[in-house]
PDB file of C-alpha atoms in Angstrom:
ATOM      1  CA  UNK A   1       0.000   0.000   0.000  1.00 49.00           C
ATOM      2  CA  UNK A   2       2.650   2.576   0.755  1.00 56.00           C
ATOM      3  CA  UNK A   3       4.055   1.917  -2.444  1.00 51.00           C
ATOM      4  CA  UNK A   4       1.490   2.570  -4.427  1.00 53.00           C
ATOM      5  CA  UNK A   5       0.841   5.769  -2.819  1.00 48.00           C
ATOM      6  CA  UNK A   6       4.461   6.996  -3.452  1.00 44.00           C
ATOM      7  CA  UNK A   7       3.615   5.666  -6.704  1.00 46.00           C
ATOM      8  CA  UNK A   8       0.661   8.165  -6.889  1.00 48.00           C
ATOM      9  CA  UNK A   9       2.257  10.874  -5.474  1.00 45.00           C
ATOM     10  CA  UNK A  10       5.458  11.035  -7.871  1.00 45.00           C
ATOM     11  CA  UNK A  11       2.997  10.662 -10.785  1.00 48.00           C
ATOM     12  CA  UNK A  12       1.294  14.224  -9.491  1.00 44.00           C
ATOM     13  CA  UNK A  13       4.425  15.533  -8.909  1.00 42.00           C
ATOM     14  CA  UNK A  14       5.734  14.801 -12.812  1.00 41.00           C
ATOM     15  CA  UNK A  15       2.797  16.320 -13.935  1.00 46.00           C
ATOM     16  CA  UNK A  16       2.623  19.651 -11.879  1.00 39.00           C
ATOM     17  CA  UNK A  17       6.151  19.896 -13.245  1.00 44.00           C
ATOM     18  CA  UNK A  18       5.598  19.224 -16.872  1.00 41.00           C
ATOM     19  CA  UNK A  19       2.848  21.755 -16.713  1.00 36.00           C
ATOM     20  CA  UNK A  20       4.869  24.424 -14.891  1.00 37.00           C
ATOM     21  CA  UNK A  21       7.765  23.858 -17.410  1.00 38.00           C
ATOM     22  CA  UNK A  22       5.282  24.019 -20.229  1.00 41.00           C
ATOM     23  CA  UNK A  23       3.014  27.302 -19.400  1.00 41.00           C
ATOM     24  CA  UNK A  24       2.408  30.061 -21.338  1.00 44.00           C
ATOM     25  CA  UNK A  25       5.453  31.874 -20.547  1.00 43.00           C
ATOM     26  CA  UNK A  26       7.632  29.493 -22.542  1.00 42.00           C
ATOM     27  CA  UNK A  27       8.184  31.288 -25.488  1.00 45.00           C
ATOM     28  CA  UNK A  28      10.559  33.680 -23.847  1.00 47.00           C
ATOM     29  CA  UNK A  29      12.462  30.983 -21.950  1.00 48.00           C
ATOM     30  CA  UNK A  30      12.692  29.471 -25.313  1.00 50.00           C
ATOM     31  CA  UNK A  31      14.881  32.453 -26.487  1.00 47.00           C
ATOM     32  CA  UNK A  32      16.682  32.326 -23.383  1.00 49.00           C
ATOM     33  CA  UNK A  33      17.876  29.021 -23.668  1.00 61.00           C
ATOM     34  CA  UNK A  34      18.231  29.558 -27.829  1.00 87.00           C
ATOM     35  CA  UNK A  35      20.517  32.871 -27.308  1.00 93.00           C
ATOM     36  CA  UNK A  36      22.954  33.374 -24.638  1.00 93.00           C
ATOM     37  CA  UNK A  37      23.132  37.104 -23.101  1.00 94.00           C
ATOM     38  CA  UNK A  38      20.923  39.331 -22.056  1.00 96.00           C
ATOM     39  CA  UNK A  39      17.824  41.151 -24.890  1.00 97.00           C
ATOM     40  CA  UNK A  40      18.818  44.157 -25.658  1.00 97.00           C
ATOM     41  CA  UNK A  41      15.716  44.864 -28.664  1.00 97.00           C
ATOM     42  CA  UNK A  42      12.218  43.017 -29.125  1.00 97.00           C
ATOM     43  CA  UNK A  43      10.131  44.390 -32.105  1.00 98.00           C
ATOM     44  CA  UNK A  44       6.534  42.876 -32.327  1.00 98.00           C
ATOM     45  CA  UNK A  45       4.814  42.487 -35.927  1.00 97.00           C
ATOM     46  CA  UNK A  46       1.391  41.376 -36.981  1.00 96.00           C
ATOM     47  CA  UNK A  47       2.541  37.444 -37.357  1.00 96.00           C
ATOM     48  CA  UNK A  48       5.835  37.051 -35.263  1.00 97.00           C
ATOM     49  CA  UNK A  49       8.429  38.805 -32.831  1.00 98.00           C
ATOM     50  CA  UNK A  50      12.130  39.615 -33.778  1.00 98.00           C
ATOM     51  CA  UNK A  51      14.154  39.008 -30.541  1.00 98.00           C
ATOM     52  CA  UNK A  52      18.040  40.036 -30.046  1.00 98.00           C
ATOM     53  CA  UNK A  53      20.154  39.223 -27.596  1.00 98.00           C
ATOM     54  CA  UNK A  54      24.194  40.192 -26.676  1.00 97.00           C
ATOM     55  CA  UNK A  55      26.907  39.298 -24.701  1.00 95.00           C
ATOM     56  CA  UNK A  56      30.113  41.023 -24.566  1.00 92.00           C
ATOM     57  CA  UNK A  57      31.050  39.063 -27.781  1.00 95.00           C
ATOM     58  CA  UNK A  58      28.340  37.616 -29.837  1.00 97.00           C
ATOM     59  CA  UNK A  59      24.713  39.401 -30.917  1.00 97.00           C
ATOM     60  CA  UNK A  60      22.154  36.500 -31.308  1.00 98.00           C
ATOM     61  CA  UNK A  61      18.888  36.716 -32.864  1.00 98.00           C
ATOM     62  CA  UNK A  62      15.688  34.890 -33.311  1.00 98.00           C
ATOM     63  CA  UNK A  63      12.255  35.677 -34.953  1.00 98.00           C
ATOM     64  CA  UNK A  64       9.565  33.510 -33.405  1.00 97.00           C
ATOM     65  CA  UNK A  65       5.819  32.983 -34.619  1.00 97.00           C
ATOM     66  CA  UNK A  66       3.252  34.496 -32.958  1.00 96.00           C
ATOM     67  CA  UNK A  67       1.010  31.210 -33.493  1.00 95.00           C
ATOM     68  CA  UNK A  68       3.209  28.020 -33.877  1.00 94.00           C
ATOM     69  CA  UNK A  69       1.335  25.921 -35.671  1.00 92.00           C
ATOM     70  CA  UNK A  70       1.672  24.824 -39.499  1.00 93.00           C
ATOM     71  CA  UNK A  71       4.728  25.112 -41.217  1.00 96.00           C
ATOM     72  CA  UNK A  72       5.067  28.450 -42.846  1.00 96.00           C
ATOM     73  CA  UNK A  73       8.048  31.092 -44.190  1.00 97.00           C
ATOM     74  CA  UNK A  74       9.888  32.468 -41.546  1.00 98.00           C
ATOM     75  CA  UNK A  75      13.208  34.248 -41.623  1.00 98.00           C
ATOM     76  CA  UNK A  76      15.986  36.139 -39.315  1.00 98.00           C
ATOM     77  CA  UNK A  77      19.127  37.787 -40.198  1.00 98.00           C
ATOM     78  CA  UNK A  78      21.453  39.336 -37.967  1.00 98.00           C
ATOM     79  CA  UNK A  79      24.775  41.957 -39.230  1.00 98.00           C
ATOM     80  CA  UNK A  80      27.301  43.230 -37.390  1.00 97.00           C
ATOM     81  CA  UNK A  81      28.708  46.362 -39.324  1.00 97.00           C
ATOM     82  CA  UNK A  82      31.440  46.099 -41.428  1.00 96.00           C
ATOM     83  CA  UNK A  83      30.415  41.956 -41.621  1.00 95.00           C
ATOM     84  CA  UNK A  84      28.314  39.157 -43.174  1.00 96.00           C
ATOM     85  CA  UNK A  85      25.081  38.786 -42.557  1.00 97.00           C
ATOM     86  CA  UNK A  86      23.507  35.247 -40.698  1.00 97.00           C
ATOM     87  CA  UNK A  87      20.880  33.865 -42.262  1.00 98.00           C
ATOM     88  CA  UNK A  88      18.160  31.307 -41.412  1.00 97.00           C
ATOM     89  CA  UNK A  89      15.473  31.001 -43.241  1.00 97.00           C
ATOM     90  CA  UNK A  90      12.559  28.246 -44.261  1.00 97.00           C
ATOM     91  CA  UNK A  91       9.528  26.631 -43.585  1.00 97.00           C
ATOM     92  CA  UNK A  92       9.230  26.187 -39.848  1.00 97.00           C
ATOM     93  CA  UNK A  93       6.615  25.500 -37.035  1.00 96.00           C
ATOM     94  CA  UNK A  94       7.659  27.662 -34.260  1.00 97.00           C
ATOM     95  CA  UNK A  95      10.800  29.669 -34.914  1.00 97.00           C
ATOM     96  CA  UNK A  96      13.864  30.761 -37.256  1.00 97.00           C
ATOM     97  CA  UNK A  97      17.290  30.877 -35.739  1.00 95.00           C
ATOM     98  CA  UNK A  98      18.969  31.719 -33.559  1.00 97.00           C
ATOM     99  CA  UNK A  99      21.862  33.076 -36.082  1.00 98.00           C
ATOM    100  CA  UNK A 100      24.624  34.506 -34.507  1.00 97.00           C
ATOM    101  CA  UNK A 101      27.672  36.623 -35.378  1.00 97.00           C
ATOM    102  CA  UNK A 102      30.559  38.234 -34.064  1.00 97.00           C
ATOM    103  CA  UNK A 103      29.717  42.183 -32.280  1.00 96.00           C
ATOM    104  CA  UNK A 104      32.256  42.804 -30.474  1.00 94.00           C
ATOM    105  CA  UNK A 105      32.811  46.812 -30.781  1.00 93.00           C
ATOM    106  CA  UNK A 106      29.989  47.113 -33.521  1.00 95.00           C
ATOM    107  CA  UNK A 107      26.673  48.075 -34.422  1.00 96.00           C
ATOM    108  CA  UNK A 108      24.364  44.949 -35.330  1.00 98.00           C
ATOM    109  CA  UNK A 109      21.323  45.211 -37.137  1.00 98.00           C
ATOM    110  CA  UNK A 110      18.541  42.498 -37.418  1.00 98.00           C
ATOM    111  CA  UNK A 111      15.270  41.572 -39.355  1.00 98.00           C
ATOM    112  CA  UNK A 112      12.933  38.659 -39.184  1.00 97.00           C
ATOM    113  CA  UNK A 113      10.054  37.776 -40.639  1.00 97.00           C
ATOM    114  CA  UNK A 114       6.659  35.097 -40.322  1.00 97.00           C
ATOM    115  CA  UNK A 115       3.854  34.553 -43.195  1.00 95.00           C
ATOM    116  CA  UNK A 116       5.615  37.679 -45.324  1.00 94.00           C
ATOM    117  CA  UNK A 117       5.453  40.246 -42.710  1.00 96.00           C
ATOM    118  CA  UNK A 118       8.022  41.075 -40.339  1.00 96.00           C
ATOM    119  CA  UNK A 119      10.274  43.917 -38.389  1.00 97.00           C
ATOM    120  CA  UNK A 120      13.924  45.195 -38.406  1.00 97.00           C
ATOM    121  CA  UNK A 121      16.054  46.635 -35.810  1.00 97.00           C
ATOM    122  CA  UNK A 122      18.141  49.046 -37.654  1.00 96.00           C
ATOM    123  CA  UNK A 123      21.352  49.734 -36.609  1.00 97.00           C
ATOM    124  CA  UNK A 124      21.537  49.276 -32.605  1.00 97.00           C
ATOM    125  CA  UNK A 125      24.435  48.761 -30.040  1.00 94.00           C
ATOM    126  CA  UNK A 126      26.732  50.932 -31.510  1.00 92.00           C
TER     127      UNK A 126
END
């Protein structure tokens, strides 16, 4: 019998925990885990959200869905001056990136984009 009941009471426990982990504030742990630093620019659009993070190095940047869903265009591109631009783009479910590239002493600038419409940073951090 007491088993059973520690049986029962690590299945509630698993669950509780899955459910905390997977609440609706995921998305931004998501990016979190995705890109290492802190955000330093978000810019909302109509289908999506263009997220960019930087540590002392690196700029890192992510556009994800506003809906995840079907798969669909998405794109993100992130440019430090005077450098290449990283690209990801495709058909994905949930997100496009993260790209990363070297900042260190530059001004990046970022766009992404869901569905055809999306937002761009300009030049920031410099």
């Amino acid at each position: 019998m007491t088993g059973r009941l520690l049986v029962h009471v690590l299945a509630v426990l698993v669950a509780v925990s899955a459910l905390t982990l997977a609440g609706p504030g995921t998305a931004r742990a998501e990016a979190a885990a995705v890109c290492s630093g802190r955000l330093v620019k978000s810019v909302p659009f109509t289908t999506g959200e263009l997220r960019v993070y930087k540590n002392r190095q690196y700029a890192c940047a992510v556009t994800f869905a506003k809906k995840p869903g079907a798969r669909r265009s998405m794109s993100v591109t992130v440019q430090a001056r005077g450098g290449r631009a990283a690209v990801d783009k495709g058909l994905f479910t949930r997100q496009a990136g993260p790209v990363t590239v070297y900042a260190l002493h530059r001004c990046v600038r970022a766009s992404g984009a869901v569905a055809g419409r999306g937002g761009s940073t300009g030049w920031i951090l410099c």
